[in-house]
mmCIF file of C-alpha atoms and ligand atoms in Angstrom:
data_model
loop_
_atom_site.group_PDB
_atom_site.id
_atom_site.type_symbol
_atom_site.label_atom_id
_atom_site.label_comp_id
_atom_site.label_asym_id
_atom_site.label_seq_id
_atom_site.Cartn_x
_atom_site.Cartn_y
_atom_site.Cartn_z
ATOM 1 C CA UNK A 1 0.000 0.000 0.000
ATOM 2 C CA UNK A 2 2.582 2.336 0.832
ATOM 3 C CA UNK A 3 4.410 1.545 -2.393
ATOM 4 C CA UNK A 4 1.132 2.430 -4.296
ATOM 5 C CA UNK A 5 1.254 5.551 -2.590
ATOM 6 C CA UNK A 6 4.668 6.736 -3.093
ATOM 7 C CA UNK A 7 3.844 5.871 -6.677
ATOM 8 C CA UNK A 8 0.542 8.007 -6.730
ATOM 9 C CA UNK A 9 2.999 10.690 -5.014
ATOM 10 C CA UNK A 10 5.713 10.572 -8.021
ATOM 11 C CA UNK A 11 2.855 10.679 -10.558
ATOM 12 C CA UNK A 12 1.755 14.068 -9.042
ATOM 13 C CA UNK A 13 4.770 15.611 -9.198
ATOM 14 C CA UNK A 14 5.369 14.199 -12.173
ATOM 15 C CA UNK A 15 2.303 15.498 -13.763
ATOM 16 C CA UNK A 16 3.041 19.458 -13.604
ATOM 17 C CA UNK A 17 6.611 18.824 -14.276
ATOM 18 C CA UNK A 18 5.812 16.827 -17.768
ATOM 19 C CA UNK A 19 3.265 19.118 -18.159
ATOM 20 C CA UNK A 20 5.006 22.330 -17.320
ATOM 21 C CA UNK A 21 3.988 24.365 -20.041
ATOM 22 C CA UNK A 22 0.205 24.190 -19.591
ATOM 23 C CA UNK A 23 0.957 24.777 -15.325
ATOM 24 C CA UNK A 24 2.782 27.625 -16.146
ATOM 25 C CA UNK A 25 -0.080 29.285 -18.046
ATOM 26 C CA UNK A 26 -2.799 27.851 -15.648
ATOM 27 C CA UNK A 27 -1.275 29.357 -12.557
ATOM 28 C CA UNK A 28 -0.139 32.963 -14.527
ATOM 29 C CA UNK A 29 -3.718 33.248 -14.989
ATOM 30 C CA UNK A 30 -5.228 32.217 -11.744
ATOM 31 C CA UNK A 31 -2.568 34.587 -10.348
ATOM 32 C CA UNK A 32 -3.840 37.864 -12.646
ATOM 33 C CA UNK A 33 -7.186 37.038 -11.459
ATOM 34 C CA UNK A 34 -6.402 36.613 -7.367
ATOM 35 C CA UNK A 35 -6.024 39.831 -4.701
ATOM 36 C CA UNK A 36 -3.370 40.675 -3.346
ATOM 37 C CA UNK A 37 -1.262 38.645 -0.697
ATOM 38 C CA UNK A 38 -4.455 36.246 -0.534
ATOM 39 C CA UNK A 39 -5.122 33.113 2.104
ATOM 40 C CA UNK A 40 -5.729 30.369 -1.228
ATOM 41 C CA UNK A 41 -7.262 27.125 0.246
ATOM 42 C CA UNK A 42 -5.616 23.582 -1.908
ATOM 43 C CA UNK A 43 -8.808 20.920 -1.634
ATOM 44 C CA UNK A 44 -6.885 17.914 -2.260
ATOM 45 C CA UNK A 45 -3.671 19.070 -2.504
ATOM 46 C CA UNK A 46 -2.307 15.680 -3.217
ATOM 47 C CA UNK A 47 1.599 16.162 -2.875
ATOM 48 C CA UNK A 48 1.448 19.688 -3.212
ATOM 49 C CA UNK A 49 1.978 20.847 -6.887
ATOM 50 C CA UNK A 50 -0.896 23.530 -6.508
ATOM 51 C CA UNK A 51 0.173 24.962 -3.072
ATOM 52 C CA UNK A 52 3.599 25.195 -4.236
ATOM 53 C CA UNK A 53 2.983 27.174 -7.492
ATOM 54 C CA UNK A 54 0.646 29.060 -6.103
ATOM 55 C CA UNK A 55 2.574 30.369 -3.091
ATOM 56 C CA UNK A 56 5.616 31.302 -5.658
ATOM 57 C CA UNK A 57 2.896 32.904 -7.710
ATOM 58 C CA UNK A 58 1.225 35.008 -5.289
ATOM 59 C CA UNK A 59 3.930 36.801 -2.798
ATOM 60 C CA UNK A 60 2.721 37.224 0.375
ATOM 61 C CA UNK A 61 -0.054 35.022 -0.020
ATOM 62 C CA UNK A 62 -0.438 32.068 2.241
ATOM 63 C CA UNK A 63 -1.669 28.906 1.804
ATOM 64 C CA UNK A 64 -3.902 25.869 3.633
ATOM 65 C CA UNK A 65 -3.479 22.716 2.108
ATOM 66 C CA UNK A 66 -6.166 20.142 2.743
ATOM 67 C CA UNK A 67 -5.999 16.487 2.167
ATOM 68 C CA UNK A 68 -7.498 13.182 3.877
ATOM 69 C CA UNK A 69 -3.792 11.541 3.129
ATOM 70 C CA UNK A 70 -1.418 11.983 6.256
ATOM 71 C CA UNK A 71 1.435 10.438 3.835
ATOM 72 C CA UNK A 72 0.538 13.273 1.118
ATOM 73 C CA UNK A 73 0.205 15.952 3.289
ATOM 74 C CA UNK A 74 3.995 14.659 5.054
ATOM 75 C CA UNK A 75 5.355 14.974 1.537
ATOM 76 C CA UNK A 76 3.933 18.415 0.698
ATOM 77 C CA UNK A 77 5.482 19.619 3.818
ATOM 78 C CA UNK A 78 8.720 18.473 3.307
ATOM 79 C CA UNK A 79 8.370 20.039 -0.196
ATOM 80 C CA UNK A 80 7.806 22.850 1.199
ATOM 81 C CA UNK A 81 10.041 23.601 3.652
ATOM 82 C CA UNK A 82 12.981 22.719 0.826
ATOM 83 C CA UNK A 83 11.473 25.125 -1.339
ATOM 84 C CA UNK A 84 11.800 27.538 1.475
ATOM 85 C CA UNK A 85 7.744 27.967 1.393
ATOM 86 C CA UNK A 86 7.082 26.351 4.764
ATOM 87 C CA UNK A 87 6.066 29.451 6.717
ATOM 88 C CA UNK A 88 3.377 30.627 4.188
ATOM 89 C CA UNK A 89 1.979 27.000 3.800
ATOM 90 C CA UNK A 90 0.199 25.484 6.461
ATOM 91 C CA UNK A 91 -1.433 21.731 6.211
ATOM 92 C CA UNK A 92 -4.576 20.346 7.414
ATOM 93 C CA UNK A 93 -5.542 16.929 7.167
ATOM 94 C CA UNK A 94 -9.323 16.709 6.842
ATOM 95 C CA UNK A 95 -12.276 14.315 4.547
ATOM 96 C CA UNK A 96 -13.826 16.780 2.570
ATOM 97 C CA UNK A 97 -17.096 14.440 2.529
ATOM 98 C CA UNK A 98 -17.285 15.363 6.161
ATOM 99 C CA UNK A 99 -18.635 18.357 7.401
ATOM 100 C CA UNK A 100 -15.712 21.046 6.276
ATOM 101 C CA UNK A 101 -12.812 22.364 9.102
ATOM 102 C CA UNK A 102 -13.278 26.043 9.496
ATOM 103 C CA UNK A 103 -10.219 27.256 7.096
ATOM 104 C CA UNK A 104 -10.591 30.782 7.733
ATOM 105 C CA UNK A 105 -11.337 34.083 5.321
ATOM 106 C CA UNK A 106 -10.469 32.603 1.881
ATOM 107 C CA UNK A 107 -9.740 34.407 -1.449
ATOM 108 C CA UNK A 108 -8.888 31.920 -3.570
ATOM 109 C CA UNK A 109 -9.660 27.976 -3.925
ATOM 110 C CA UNK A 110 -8.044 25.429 -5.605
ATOM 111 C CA UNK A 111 -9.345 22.215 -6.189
ATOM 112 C CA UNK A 112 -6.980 20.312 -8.942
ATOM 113 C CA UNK A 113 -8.209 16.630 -9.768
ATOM 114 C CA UNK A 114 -9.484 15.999 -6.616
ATOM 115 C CA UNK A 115 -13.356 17.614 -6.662
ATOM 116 C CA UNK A 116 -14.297 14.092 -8.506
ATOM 117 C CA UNK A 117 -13.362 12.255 -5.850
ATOM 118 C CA UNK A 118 -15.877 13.764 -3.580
ATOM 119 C CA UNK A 119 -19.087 11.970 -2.729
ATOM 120 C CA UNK A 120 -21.105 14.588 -3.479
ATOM 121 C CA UNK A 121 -20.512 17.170 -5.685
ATOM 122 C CA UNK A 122 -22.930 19.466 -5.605
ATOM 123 C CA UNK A 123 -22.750 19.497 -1.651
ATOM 124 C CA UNK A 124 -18.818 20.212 -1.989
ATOM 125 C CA UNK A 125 -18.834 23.307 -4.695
ATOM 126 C CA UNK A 126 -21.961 24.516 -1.988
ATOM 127 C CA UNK A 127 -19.370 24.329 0.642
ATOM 128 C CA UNK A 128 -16.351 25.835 -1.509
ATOM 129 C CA UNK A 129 -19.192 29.076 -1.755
ATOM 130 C CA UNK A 130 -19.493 29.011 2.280
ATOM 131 C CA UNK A 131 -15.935 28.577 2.390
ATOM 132 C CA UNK A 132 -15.013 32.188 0.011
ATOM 133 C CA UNK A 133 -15.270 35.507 0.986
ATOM 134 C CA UNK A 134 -17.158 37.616 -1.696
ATOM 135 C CA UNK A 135 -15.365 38.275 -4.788
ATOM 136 C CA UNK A 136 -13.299 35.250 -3.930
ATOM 137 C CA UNK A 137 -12.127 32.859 -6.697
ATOM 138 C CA UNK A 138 -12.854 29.430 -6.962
ATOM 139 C CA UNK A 139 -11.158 27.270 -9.345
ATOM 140 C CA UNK A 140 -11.950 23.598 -10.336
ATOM 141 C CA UNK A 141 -9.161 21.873 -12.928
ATOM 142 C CA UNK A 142 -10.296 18.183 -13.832
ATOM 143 C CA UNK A 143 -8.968 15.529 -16.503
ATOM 144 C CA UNK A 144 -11.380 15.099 -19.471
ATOM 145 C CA UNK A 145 -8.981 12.352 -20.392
ATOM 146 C CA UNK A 146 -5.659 10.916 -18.502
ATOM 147 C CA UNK A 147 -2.322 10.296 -20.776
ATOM 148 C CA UNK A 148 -1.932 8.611 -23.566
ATOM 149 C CA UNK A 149 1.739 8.352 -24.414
ATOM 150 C CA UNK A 150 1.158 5.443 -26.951
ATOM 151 C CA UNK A 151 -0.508 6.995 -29.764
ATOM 152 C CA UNK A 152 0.538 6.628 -32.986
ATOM 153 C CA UNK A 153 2.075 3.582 -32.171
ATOM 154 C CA UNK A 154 1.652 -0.235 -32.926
ATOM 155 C CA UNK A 155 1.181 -0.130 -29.021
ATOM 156 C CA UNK A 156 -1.776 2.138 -28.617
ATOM 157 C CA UNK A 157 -4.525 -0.280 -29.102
ATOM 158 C CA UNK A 158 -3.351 -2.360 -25.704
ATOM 159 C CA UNK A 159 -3.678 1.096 -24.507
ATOM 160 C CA UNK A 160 -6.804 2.261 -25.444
ATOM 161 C CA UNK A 161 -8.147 -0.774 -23.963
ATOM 162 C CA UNK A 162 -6.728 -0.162 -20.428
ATOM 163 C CA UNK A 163 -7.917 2.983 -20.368
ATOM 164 C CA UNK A 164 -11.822 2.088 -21.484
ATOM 165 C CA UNK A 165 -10.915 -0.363 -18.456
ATOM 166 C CA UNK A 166 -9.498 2.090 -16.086
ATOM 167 C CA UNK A 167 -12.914 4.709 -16.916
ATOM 168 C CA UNK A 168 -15.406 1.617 -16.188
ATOM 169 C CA UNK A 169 -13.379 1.011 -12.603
ATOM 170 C CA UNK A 170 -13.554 4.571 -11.594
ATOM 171 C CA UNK A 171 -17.446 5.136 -12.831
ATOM 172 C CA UNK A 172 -17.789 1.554 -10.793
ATOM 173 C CA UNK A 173 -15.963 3.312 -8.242
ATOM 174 C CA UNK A 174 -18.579 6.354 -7.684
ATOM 175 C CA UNK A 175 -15.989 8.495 -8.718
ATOM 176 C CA UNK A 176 -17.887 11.434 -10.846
ATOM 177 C CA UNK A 177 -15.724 11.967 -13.663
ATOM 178 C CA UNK A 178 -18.171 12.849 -16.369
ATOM 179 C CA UNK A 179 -19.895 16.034 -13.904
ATOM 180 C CA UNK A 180 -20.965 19.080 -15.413
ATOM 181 C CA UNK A 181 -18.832 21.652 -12.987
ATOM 182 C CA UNK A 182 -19.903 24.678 -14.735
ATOM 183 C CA UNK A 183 -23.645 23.874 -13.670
ATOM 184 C CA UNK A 184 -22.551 23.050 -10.404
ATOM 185 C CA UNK A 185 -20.676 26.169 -9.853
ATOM 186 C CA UNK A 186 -23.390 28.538 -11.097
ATOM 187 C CA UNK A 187 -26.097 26.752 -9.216
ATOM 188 C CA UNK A 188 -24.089 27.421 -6.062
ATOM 189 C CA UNK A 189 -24.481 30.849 -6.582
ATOM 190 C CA UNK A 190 -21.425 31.520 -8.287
ATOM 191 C CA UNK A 191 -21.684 34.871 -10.383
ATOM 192 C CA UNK A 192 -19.365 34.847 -12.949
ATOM 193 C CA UNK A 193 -17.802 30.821 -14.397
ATOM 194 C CA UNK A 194 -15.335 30.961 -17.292
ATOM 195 C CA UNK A 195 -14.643 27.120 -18.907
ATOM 196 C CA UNK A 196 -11.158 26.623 -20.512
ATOM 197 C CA UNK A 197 -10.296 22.898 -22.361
ATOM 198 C CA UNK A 198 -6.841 22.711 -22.888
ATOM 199 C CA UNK A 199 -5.591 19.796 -25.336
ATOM 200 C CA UNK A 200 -2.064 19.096 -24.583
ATOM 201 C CA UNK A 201 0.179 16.761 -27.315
ATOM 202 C CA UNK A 202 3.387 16.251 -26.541
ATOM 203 C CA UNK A 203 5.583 15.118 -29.417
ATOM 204 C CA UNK A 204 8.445 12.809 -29.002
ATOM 205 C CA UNK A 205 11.011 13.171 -28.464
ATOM 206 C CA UNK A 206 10.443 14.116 -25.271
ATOM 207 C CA UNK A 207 12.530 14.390 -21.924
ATOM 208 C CA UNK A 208 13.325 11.603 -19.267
ATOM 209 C CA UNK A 209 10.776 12.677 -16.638
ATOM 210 C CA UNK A 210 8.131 11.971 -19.451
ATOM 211 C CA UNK A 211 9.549 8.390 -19.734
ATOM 212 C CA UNK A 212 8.870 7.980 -15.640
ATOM 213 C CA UNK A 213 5.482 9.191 -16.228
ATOM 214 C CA UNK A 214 4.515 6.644 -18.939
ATOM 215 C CA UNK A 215 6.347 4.203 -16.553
ATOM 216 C CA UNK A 216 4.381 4.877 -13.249
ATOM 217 C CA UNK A 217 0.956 5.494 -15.409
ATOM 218 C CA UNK A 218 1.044 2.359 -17.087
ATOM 219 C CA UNK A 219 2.573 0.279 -14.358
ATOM 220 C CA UNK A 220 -0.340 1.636 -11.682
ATOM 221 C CA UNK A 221 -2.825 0.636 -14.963
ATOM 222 C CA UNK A 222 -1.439 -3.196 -15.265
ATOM 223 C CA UNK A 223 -1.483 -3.101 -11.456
ATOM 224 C CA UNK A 224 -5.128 -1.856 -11.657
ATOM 225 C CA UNK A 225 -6.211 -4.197 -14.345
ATOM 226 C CA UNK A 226 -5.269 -7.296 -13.369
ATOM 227 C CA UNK A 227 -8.764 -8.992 -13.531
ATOM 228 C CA UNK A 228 -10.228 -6.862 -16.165
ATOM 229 C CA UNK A 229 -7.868 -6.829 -19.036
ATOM 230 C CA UNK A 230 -7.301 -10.632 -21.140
ATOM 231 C CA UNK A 231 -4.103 -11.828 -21.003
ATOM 232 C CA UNK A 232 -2.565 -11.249 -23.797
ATOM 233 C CA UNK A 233 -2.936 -7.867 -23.087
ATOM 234 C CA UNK A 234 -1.694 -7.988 -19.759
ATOM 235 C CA UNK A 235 1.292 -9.492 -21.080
ATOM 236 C CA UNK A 236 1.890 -6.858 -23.572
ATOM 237 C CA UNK A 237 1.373 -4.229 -20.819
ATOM 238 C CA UNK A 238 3.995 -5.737 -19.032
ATOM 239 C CA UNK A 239 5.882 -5.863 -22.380
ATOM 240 C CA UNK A 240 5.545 -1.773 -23.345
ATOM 241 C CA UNK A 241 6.077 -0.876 -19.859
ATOM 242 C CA UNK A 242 9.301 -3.414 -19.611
ATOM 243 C CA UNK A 243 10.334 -1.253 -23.188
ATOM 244 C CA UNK A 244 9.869 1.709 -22.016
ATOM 245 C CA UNK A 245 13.353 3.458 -21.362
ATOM 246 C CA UNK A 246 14.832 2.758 -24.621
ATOM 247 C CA UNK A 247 11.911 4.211 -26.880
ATOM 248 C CA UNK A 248 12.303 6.956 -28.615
ATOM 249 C CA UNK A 249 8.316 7.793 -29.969
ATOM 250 C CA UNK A 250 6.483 8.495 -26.520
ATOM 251 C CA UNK A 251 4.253 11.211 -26.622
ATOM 252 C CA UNK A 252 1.661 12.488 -24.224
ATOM 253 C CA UNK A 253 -1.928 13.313 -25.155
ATOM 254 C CA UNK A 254 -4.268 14.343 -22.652
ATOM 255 C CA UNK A 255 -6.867 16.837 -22.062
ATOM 256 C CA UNK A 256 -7.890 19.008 -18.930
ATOM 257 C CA UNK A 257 -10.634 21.240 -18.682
ATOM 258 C CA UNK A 258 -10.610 24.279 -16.115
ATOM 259 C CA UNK A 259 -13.111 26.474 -14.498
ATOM 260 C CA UNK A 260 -12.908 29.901 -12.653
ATOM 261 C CA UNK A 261 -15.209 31.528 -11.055
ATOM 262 C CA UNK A 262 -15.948 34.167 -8.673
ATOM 263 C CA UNK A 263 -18.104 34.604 -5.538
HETATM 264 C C1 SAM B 301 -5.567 12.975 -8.002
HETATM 265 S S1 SAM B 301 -5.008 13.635 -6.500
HETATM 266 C C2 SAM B 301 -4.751 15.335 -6.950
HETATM 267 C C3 SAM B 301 -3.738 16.007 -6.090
HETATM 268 C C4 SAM B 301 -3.373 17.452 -6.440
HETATM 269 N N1 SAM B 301 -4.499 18.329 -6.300
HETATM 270 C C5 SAM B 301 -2.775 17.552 -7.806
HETATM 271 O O1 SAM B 301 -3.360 18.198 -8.688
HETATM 272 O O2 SAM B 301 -1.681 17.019 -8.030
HETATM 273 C C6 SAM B 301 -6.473 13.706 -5.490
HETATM 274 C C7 SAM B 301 -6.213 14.056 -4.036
HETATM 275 O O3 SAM B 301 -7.473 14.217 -3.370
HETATM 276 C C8 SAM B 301 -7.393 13.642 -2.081
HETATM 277 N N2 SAM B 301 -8.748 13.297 -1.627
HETATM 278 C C9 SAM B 301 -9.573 12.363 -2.152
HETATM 279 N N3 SAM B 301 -10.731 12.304 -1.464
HETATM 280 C C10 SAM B 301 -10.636 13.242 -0.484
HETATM 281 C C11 SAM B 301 -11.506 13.651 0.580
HETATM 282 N N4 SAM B 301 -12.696 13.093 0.751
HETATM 283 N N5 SAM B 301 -11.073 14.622 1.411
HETATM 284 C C12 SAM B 301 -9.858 15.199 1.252
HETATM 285 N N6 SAM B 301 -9.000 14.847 0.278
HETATM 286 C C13 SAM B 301 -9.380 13.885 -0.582
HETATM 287 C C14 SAM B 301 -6.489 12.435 -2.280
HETATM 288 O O4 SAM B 301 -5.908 12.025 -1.051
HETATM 289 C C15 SAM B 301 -5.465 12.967 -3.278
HETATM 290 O O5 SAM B 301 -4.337 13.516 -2.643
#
């Protein structure tokens, strides 16, 4: 268990650093849209990609990162403090489908990946709403599809396959991939919701860190998949993954929709 999770830990970080471009962007532009020196709430900070950014972002701002994982929230710290952001980011370990911890004025939320694994959605982007002061900013970034890093390739049939697999586990799962958050968010009484899609494609060849990523991505799917998927194509999973370092036409093809919105 704790191996899955220091894997689930390296994809994180992994994930902005592949990614960086499109992070860079997302963050400029939630930081021209924030107040000055603001207290931004992380909902599911996960190991801590958001709260770091968003500290260096905004100066003076602080930051409460919230996460049910103690092991997360231990690696975010220690991030933090090596960063030298340890004084402006604070950590507090809480289940968001329990009643919310009082976090204090907020300007700014930031809920990356993690508002589809709540139980109830509607109930958390209400909560996010009690949570804001007015004119505070609340922004949701989910994954209208996870990486593909096979495409194009005589590999990216297997792959297709493990993700259709991967999508029915998670629906089976409760998790709500497929929600409407821009209905949610005006509902909640939201005033003003902007939608962005971002497509990112990532042509090979592309850098080492990209190579861990298809590494830990596939290896957590064949992990995942080990009833679901025939096998033959658990063997060839085990094949691409086992090929992996010395390939030269990875890419990465994924898309991630954002919303912003204001109190
Ligand atoms: C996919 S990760 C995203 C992490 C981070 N936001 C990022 O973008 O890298 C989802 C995070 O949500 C957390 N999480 C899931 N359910 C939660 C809940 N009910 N309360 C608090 N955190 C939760 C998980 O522990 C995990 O760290």
């Amino acid at each position: 268990m704790a191996h899955d999770h220091d894997h689930l830990i390296e994809l994180l970080d992994l994930d902005a650093e592949v990614m960086h471009e499109y992070f860079r962007d997302l963050i400029g532009w939630v930081g021209r849209e924030a107040p000055d020196r603001p207290h931004v709430v992380d909902l599911g900070a996960g190991s801590g990609t958001g709260s770091l950014a968003l500290a260096r972002q905004l100066p003076g701002s602080t930051v409460t990162a919230v996460d049910v994982s103690p092991e997360m929230l231990a690696h975010l710290r220690s991030r933090a403090g090596t960063a030298g952001l340890g004084d402006r980011i604070r950590t507090v370990e809480a289940d968001l489908d329990q009643p919310w911890p009082d976090l204090g004025p907020t300007d700014v939320i930031w809920a990356a990946a993690s508002m589809h694994h709540m139980a109830d959605p509607g109930k958390a982007v209400a909560s996010a709403f009690s949570a804001l002061r007015p004119g505070g900013l609340l922004v949701i970034v989910e994954l209208g599809s996870f990486p593909r890093f096979l495409a194009g390739t005589p590999d990216e049939d297997v792959e297709l396959r493990g993700h259709a697999a991967m999508a029915k586990r998670r629906d089976e799962a409760g998790m709500h991939m497929h929600e409407d958050w821009g209905t949610r968010i005006k509902h909640a009484g939201f005033t003003s919701v902007t939608e962005r899609r971002v497509d990112i494609d990532l042509r090979p060849p592309l850098p080492p860190a990209a190579t861990r990523y298809a590494e830990i991505s596939l290896g957590r799917m064949l992990h995942a998949l080990n009833e679901q998927l025939s096998p033959p194509d658990l063997a060839a999973l085990d094949k691409i993954i086992a090929s992996l370092p010395g390939r030269h036409d990875l890419g990465v093809r994924t898309q991630r929709t954002i919303w912003l919105a204001r109190r």
